Each structure stands twice: as structure tokens, then as C-alpha cells.
CSV table of C-alpha atoms in Angstrom, one decimal:
chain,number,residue,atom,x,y,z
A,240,UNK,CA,131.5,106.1,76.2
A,241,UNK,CA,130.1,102.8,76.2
A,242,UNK,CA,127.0,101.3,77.3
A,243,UNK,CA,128.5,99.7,80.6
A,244,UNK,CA,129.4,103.2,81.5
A,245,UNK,CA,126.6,105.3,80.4
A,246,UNK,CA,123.9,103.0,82.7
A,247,UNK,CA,127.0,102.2,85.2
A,248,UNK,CA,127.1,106.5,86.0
A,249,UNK,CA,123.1,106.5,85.6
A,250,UNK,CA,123.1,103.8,88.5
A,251,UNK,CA,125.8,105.4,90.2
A,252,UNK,CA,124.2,108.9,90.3
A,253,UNK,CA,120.5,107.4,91.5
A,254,UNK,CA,121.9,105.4,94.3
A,255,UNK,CA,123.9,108.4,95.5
A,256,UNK,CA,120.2,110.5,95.2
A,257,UNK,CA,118.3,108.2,97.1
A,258,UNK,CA,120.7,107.8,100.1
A,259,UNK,CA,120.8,111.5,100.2
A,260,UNK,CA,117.4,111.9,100.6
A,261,UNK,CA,116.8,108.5,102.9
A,262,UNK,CA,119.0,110.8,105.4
A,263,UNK,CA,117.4,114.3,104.7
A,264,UNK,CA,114.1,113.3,104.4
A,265,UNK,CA,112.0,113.4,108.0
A,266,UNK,CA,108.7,112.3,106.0
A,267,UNK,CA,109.0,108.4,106.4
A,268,UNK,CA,107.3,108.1,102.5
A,269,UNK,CA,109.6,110.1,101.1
A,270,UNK,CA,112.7,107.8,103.0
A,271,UNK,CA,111.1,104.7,101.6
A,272,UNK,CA,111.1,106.2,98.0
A,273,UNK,CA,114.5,107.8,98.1
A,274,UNK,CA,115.5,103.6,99.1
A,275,UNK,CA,113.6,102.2,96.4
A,276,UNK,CA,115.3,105.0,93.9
A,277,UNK,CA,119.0,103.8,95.3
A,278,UNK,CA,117.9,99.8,94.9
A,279,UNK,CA,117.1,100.9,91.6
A,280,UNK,CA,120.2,102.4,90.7
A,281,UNK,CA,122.0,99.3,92.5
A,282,UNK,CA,120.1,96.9,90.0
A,283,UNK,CA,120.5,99.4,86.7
A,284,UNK,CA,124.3,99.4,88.1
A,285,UNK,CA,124.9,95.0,88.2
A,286,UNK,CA,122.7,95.1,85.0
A,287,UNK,CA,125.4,97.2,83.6
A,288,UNK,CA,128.1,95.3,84.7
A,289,UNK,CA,126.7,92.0,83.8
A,290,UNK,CA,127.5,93.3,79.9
A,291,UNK,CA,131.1,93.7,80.9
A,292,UNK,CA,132.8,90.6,79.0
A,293,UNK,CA,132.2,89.5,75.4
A,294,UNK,CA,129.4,87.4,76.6
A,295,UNK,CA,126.1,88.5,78.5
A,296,UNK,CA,126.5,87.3,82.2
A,297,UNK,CA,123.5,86.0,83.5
A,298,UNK,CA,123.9,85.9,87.0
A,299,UNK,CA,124.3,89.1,88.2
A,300,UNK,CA,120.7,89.3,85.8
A,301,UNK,CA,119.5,86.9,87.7
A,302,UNK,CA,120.2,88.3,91.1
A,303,UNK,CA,118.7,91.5,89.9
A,304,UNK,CA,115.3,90.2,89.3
A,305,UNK,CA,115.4,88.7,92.8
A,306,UNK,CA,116.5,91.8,94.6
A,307,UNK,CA,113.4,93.5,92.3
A,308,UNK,CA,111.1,91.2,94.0
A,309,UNK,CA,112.5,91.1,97.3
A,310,UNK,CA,112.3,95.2,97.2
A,311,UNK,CA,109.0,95.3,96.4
A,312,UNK,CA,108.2,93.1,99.5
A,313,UNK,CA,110.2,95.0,101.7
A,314,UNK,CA,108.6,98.2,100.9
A,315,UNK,CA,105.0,96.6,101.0
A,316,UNK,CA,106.0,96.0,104.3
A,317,UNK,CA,107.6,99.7,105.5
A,318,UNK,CA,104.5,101.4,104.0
A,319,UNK,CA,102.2,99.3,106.1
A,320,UNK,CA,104.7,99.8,109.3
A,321,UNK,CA,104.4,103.6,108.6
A,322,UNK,CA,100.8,104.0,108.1
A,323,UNK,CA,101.0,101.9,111.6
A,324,UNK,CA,103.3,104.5,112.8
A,325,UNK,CA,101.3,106.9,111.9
A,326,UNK,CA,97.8,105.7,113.1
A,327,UNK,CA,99.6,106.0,116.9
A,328,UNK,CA,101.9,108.4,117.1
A,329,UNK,CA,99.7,110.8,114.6
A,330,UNK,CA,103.1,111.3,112.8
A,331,UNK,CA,104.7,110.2,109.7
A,332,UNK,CA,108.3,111.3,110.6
A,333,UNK,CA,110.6,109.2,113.4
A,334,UNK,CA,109.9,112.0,115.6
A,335,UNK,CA,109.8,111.6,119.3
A,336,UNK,CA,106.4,112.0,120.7
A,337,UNK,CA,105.6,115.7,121.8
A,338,UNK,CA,105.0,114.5,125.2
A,339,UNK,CA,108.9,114.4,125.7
A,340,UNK,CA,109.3,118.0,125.6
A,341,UNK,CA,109.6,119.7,128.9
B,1349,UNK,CA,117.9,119.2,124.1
B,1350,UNK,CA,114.8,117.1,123.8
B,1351,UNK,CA,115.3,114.2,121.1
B,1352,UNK,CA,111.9,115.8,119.5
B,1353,UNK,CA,114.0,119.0,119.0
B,1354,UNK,CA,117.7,117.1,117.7
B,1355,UNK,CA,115.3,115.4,115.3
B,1356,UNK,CA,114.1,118.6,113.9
B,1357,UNK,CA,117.8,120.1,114.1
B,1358,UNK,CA,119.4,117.3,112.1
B,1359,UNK,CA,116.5,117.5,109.7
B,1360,UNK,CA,117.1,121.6,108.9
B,1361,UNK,CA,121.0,121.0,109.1
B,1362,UNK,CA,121.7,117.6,106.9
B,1363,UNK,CA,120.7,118.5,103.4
B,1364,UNK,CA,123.2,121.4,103.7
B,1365,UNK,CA,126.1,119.5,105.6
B,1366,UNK,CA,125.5,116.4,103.5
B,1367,UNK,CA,125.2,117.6,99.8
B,1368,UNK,CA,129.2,118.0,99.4
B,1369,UNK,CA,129.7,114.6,101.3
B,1370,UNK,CA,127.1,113.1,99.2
B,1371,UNK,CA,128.6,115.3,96.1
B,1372,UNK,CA,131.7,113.4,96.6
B,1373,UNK,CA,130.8,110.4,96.7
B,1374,UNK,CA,129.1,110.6,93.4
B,1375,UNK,CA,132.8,111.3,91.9
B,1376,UNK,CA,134.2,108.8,93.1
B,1377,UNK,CA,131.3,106.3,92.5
B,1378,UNK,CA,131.3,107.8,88.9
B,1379,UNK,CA,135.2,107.2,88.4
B,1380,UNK,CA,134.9,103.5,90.1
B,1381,UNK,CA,132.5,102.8,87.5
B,1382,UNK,CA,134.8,104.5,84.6
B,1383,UNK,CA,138.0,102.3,85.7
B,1384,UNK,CA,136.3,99.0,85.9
B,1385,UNK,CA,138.3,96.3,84.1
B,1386,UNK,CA,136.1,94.5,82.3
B,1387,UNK,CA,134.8,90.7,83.4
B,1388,UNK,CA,137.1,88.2,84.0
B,1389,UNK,CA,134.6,85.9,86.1
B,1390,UNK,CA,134.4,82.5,85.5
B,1391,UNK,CA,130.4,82.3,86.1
B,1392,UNK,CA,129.4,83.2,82.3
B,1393,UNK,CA,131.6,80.5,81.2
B,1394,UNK,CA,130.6,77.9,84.0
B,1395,UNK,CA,126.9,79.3,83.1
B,1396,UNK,CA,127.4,78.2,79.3
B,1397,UNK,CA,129.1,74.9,79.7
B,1398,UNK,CA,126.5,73.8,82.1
B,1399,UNK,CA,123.6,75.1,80.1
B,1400,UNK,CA,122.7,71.6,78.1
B,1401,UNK,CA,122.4,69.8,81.6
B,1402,UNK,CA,119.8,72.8,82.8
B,1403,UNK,CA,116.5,71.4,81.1
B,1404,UNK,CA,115.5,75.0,80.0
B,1405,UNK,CA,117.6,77.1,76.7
B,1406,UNK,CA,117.4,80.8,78.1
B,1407,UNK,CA,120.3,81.2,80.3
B,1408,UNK,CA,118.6,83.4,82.8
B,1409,UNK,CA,116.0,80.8,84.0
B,1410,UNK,CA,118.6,78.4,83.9
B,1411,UNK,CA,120.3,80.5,86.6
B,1412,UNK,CA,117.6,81.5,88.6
B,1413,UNK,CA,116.0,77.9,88.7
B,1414,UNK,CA,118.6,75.3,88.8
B,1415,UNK,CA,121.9,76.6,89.2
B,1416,UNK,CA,120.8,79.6,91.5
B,1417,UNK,CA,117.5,77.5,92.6
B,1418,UNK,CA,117.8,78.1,96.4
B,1419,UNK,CA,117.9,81.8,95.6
B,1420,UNK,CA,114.7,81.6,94.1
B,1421,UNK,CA,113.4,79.3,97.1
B,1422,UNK,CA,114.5,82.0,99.3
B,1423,UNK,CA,113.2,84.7,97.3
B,1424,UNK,CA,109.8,83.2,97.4
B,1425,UNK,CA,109.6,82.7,101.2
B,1426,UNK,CA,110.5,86.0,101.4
B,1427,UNK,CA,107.5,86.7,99.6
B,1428,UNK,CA,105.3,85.1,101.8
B,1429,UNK,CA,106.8,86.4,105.0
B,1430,UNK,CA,106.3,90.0,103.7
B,1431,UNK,CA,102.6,88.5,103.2
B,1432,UNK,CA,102.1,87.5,106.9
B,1433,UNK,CA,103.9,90.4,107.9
B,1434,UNK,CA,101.6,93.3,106.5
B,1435,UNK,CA,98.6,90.7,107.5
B,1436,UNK,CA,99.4,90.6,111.1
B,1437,UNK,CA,99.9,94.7,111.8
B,1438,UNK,CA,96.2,94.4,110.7
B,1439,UNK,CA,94.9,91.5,112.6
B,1440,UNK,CA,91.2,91.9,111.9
B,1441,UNK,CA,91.9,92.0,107.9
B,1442,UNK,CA,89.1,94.5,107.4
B,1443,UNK,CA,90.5,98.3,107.7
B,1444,UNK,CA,93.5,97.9,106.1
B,1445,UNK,CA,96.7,100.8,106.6
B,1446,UNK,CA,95.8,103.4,103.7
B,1447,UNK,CA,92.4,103.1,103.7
B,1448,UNK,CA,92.3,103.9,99.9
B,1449,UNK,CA,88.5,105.2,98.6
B,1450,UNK,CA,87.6,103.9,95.2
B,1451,UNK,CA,84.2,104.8,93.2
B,1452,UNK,CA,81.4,102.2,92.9
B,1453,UNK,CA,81.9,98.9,91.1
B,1454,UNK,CA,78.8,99.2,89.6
B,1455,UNK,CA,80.2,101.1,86.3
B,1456,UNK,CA,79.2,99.6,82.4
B,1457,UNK,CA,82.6,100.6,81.1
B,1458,UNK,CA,85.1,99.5,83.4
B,1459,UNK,CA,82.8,96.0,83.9
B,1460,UNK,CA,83.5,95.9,79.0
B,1461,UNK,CA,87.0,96.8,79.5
B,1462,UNK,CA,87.7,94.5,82.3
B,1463,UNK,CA,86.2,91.8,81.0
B,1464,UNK,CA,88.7,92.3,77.9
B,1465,UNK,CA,91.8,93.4,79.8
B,1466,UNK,CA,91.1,90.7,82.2
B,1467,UNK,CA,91.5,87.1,80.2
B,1468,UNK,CA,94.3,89.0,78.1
B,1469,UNK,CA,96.6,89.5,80.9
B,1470,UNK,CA,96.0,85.7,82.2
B,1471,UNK,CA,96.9,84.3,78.3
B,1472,UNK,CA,99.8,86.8,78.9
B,1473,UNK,CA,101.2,85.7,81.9
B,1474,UNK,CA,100.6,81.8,80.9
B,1475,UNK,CA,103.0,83.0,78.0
B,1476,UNK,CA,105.3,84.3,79.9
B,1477,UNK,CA,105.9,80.9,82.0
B,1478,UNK,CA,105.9,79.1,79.1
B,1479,UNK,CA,108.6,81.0,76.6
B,1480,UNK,CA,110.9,81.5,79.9
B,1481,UNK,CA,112.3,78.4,78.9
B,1482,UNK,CA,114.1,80.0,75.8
B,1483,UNK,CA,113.7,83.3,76.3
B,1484,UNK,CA,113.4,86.4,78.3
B,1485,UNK,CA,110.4,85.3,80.7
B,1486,UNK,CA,109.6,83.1,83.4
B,1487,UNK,CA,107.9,82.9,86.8
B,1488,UNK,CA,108.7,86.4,88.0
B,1489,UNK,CA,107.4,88.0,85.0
B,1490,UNK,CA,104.5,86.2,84.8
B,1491,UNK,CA,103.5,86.7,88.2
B,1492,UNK,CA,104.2,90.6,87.7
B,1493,UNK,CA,101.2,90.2,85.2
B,1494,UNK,CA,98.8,88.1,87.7
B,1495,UNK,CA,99.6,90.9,90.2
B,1496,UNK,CA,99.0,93.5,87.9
B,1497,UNK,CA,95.3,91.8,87.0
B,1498,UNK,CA,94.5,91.0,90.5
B,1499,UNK,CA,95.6,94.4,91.7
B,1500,UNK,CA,93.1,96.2,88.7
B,1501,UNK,CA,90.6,93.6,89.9
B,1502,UNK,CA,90.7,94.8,93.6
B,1503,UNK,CA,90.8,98.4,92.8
B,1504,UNK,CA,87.8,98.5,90.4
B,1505,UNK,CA,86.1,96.8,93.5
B,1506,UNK,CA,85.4,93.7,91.6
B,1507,UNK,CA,87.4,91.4,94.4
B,1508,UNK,CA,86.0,91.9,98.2
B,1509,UNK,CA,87.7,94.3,100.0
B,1510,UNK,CA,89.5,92.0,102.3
B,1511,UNK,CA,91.6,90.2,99.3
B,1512,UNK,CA,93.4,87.8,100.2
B,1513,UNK,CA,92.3,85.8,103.6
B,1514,UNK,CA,90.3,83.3,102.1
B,1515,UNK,CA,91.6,79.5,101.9
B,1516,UNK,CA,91.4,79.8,98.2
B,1517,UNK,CA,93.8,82.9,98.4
B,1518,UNK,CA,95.9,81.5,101.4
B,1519,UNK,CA,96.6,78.5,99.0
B,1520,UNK,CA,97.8,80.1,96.2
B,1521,UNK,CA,99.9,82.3,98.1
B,1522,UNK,CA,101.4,79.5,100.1
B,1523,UNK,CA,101.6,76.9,96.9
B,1524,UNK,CA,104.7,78.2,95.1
B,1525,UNK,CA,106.4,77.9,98.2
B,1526,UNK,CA,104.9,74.3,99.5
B,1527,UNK,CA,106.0,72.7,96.2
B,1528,UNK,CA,109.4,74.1,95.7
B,1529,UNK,CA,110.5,73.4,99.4
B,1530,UNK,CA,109.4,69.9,99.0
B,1531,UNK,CA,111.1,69.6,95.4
B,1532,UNK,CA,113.9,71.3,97.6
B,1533,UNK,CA,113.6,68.1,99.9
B,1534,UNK,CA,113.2,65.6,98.1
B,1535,UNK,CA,116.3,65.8,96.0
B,1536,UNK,CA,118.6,66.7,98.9
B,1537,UNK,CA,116.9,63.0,100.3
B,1538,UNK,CA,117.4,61.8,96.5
B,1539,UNK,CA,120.3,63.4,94.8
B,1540,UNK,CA,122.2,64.6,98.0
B,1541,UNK,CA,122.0,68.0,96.7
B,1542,UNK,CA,119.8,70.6,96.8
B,1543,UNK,CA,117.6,71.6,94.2
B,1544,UNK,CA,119.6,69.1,92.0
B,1545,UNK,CA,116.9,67.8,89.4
B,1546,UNK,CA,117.6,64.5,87.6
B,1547,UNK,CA,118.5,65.5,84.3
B,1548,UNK,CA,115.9,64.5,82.3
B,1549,UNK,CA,113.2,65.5,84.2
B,1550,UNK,CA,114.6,69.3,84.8
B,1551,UNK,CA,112.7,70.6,82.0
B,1552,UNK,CA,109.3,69.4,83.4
B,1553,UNK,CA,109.9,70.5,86.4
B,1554,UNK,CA,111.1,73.8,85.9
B,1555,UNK,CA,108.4,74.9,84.0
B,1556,UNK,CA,106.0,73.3,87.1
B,1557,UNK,CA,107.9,75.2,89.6
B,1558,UNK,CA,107.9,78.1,87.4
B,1559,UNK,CA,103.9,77.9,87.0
B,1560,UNK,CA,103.3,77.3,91.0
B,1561,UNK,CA,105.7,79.9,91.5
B,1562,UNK,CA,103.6,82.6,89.0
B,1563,UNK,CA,100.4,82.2,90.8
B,1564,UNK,CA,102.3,82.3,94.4
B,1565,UNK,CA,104.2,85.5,93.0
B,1566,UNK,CA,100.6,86.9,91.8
B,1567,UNK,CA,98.9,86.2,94.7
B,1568,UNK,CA,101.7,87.7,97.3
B,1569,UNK,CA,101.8,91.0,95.0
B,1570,UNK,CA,98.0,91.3,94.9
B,1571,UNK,CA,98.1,90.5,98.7
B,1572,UNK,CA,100.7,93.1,99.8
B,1573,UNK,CA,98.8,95.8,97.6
B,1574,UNK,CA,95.6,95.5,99.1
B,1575,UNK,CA,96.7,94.3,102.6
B,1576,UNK,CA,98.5,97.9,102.8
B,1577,UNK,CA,95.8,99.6,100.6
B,1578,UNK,CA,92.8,98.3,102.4
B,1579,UNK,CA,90.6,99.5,100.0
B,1580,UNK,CA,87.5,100.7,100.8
B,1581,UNK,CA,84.8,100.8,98.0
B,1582,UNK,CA,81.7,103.1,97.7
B,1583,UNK,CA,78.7,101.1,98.2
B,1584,UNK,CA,75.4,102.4,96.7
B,1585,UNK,CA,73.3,104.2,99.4
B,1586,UNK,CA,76.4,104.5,101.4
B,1587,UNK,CA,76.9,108.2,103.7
B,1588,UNK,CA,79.4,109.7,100.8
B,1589,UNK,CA,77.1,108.5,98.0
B,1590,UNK,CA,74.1,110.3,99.5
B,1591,UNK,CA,76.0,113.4,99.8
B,1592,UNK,CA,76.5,113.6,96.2
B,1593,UNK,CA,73.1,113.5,94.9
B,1594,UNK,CA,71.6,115.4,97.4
B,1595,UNK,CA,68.1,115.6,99.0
């Protein structure tokens, strides 16, 4: 088993966890950290892959360290939308109001 | 059925009717991953031959900052978008979304180790800019370790609670950005093509770029923490403080 493989699978196996849990999850915290758990297996994955040929690749690298910061943006962002979400609908999930029920 | 009740429904059904989906999918992510052929791209070599007319020796900055520049120009706006964006769900900068609670300031160890920690992580992350020319390192990295001191900063209450809205702050955030759009411009008006440095002035301003860029990163990381943190610290004499010592 070679390295490419051994951190390919790793990346593989997280991404597959964290969708899982993006859709089973109803708290919205626990969504945003099953998607940062599947970005990080998509970066460990292209990090992987970059060591494919006899020579490093760089530019998957490179695109890696950008998605990292672009991530960590992103989820800034959703955590402060939540907390929003939160503060008026006095709920963390997506749930409807409880107004709507008859 | 109300949406309030689907909701729920979906929630109690999915982790059952999804795990052998999701189970699946794993095998054949795994076996994708087994049967790839290896590289046969044409980028590592294009990357390598191109490398003496980059201005920097570590491959990877050469990537992100010339031949992948607009990336990196991108990646920074995005940055400061994200910035604005958190800012303006809390218009009045003061309560933040979290509401975080941190212990008084006014504490004789955390002032010695700070004051240690502190100038450390600055030499560090002026380092980091500095050897990303030849090797692992560079903007990102750097700015990781600004973040990291202005975010220990902020939570030991040292910074006031609303980081980040002063003109001082709003400049460093916005600088990175400012100076690599204009670079951006200039040699699309110059060269033709964007983000095209003359050759022998790449090096220089790389490493410039790189530097305004570490600070902006900083800054925007710091921002986004205590823009969503809104950290609150315990003044002296305040309600919570005079509960713990009692009458």
C-alpha cells in the first residue's frame, strides 16, 4: 500500500463521514463540522494525489491551501448566520417555526 | 404533515436509510482511489520549466503567487467579503453572535506569558514570509500565525472587545487586497496580462505582496473570530464579579 493510497482512503473515508452527518444532523453546528470534516478529507485527498508522479506536483498543493482559507471563511460566516438563526427563531436546527403547526 | 413535523421525520429516518447509501459510496470512493493511474499531467513539468522566470525557488509560492496569482487575488477578496459579511449580521459591532465570557484581563501570569508568546509569534510569522521564497512558507502561513496572536490577544481581553472596526484594523484588513488588485492592474495596463510581473522585479514583489497579504490574512482571521465570538470580558466590579466574592 503506498502513501498515495493510504491518505487517498483516509480522505476518501472522511469526506464520506461528513456528508453523512451534514444530512443526518438537524443541529446546524454539528452540519457545519461534519462539512468542514468532508473539505478536510477533499484537501488530505488532492494532497495525496499531488504525490502521484515521480515529481511533487505543486498545484493541486497550492489549491489546497486556498480552499483551507477559503473554508475557514466560509464557516466564520455559517456560524455567525446560525447564531443569527438562532437568536430569532430560538432554534439551531432548520426547523420550521412552531407557529406552523395546526 | 406540517413541514415542522417532515423535518423531524427525515431527521429520525435518514441516518438509518442513508448509512448503506453512504456505506456504498465509501467502496467505491475507496476503489476509485486504489485504481488511479498515476500523474500524467503536464502542470509539474510546465511548473519546473517555468520556475527560474518566477522570482521565488519554492515551487509552491511560485504557484500560488505568479503562475496561480489571480487565485490568490481571489482568495483574498474572499477573505474580506467573509469579513464584511459576519460584520453586517451584527451592525452595531458591540454584542457580537456567541457572546463568548472570558475571565478578567487583569491576571500577572497571562500579562509574563503574553508578553513572551506575543513578540515570538510576530518574529515567527515575519519568518514565515520571508523563507516562503525557498521553502515551505509564505503569506498564508504567516498570517495563520498573526491570527493566531491576535486571536490569543482578544481572548485574554488584552484587545477591546469590538476588534476589528477601527480605521487602523479596517486598513490592514483591506491592504492585502488594495495592493494586490492594483499590482493586478497595473500589469494587465503594462504587460497585457494579469498578474504578469516583469521578470526581474518578481522576486521583490512577491515577497511585498506576500507581506501585505500576511497582515491582511491576520487581520481577516482575527476579525472573523471575534466578529462571531463577540467576546465579552469580565470587568472588575461588574454583576458576575460581585457574585463571586460575595457580600
Amino acid at each position: 500500500m503506498t502513501v498515495v493510497s493510504i491518505y487517498g482512503i483516509t480522505g476518501v473515508l472522511l469526506f464520506v463521514m461528513g456528508v453523512f452527518g451534514l444530512m443526518t444532523q438537524p443541529h446546524l453546528l454539528k452540519k457545519l463540522l461534519s462539512l468542514n470534516i468532508a473539505s478536510a478529507g477533499v484537501f488530505l485527498l488532492m494532497v495525496a494525489l499531488a504525490y502521484r508522479g515521480d515529481k511533487l506536483d505543486p498545484v493541486p498543493h497550492a489549491l489546497v491551501l486556498t480552499g483551507i482559507v477559503i473554508s475557514v471563511s466560509a464557516t466564520a460566516y455559517a456560524v455567525a448566520l446560525a447564531a443569527r438563526l438562532q437568536k430569532i427563531t430560538g432554534s439551531p436546527t432548520l426547523e420550521e417555526p412552531a407557529v406552523d403547526e395546526p | 404533515m406540517s413541514l415542522r413535523r417532515k423535518h423531524r421525520r427525515w431527521y429520525r429516518v435518514s441516518r438509518w436509510a442513508l448509512l448503506p447509501v453512504f456505506i456504498a459510496l465509501a467502496v467505491v470512493l475507496v476503489q476509485t482511489v486504489l485504481s488511479t493511474a498515476p500523474a500524467n499531467g503536464e502542470l509539474p513539468r510546465l511548473v519546473d520549466e517555468e520556475m527560474s522566470a518566477s522570482g521565488v525557488l519554492h515551487p509552491l509560492t511560485a504557484v500560488l503567487l505568479n503562475f496561480r496569482g489571480y487565485d490568490t487575488l481571489l482568495e483574498i477578496g474572499v477573505l474580506l467579503v467573509a469579513v464584511i459579511a459576519v460584520w453586517s449580521l451584527d451592525a452595531s459591532g458591540k454584542s457580537g453572535h456567541l457572546r463568548l465570557r472570558l475571565p478578567s484581563p487583569n491576571n500577572a501570569a497571562l500579562r509574563v506569558d503574553l508578553s513572551i508568546i506575543l513578540p515570538l509569534m510576530v518574529l515567527m510569522a515575519g519568518y514565515m514570509v520571508w523563507i516562503g521564497s525557498y521553502r515551505p512558507g509564505g503569506a498564508f502561513q504567516s498570517g495563520a500565525i498573526l491570527g493566531a496572536a491576535a486571536v490569543t490577544l482578544i481572548s485574554s481581553g488584552m484587545l477591546p472587545a469590538p476588534f476589528g472596526r477601527s480605521r487602523r484594523t479596517r486598513l490592514a484588513l483591506a491592504g492585502g487586497f488594495s495592493f494586490f488588485m492594483t499590482v493586478a492592474i497595473l500589469t494587465v495596463l503594462f504587460k497585457g496580462r494579469l498578474l504578469n510581473y516583469p521578470m526581474a522585479w518578481a522576486g521583490t514583489m512577491i515577497l511585498l505582496i506576500e507581506t501585505l497579504l500576511a497582515v491582511s490574512i491576520g487581520a481577516a482571521l482575527a476579525a472573523l473570530f471575534a466578529g462571531v465570538a463577540g467576546i465579552k470580558v469580565d470587568e472588575p466590579g461588574s454583576p458576575s464579579r460581585r457574585e463571586e466574592r460575595g457580600p
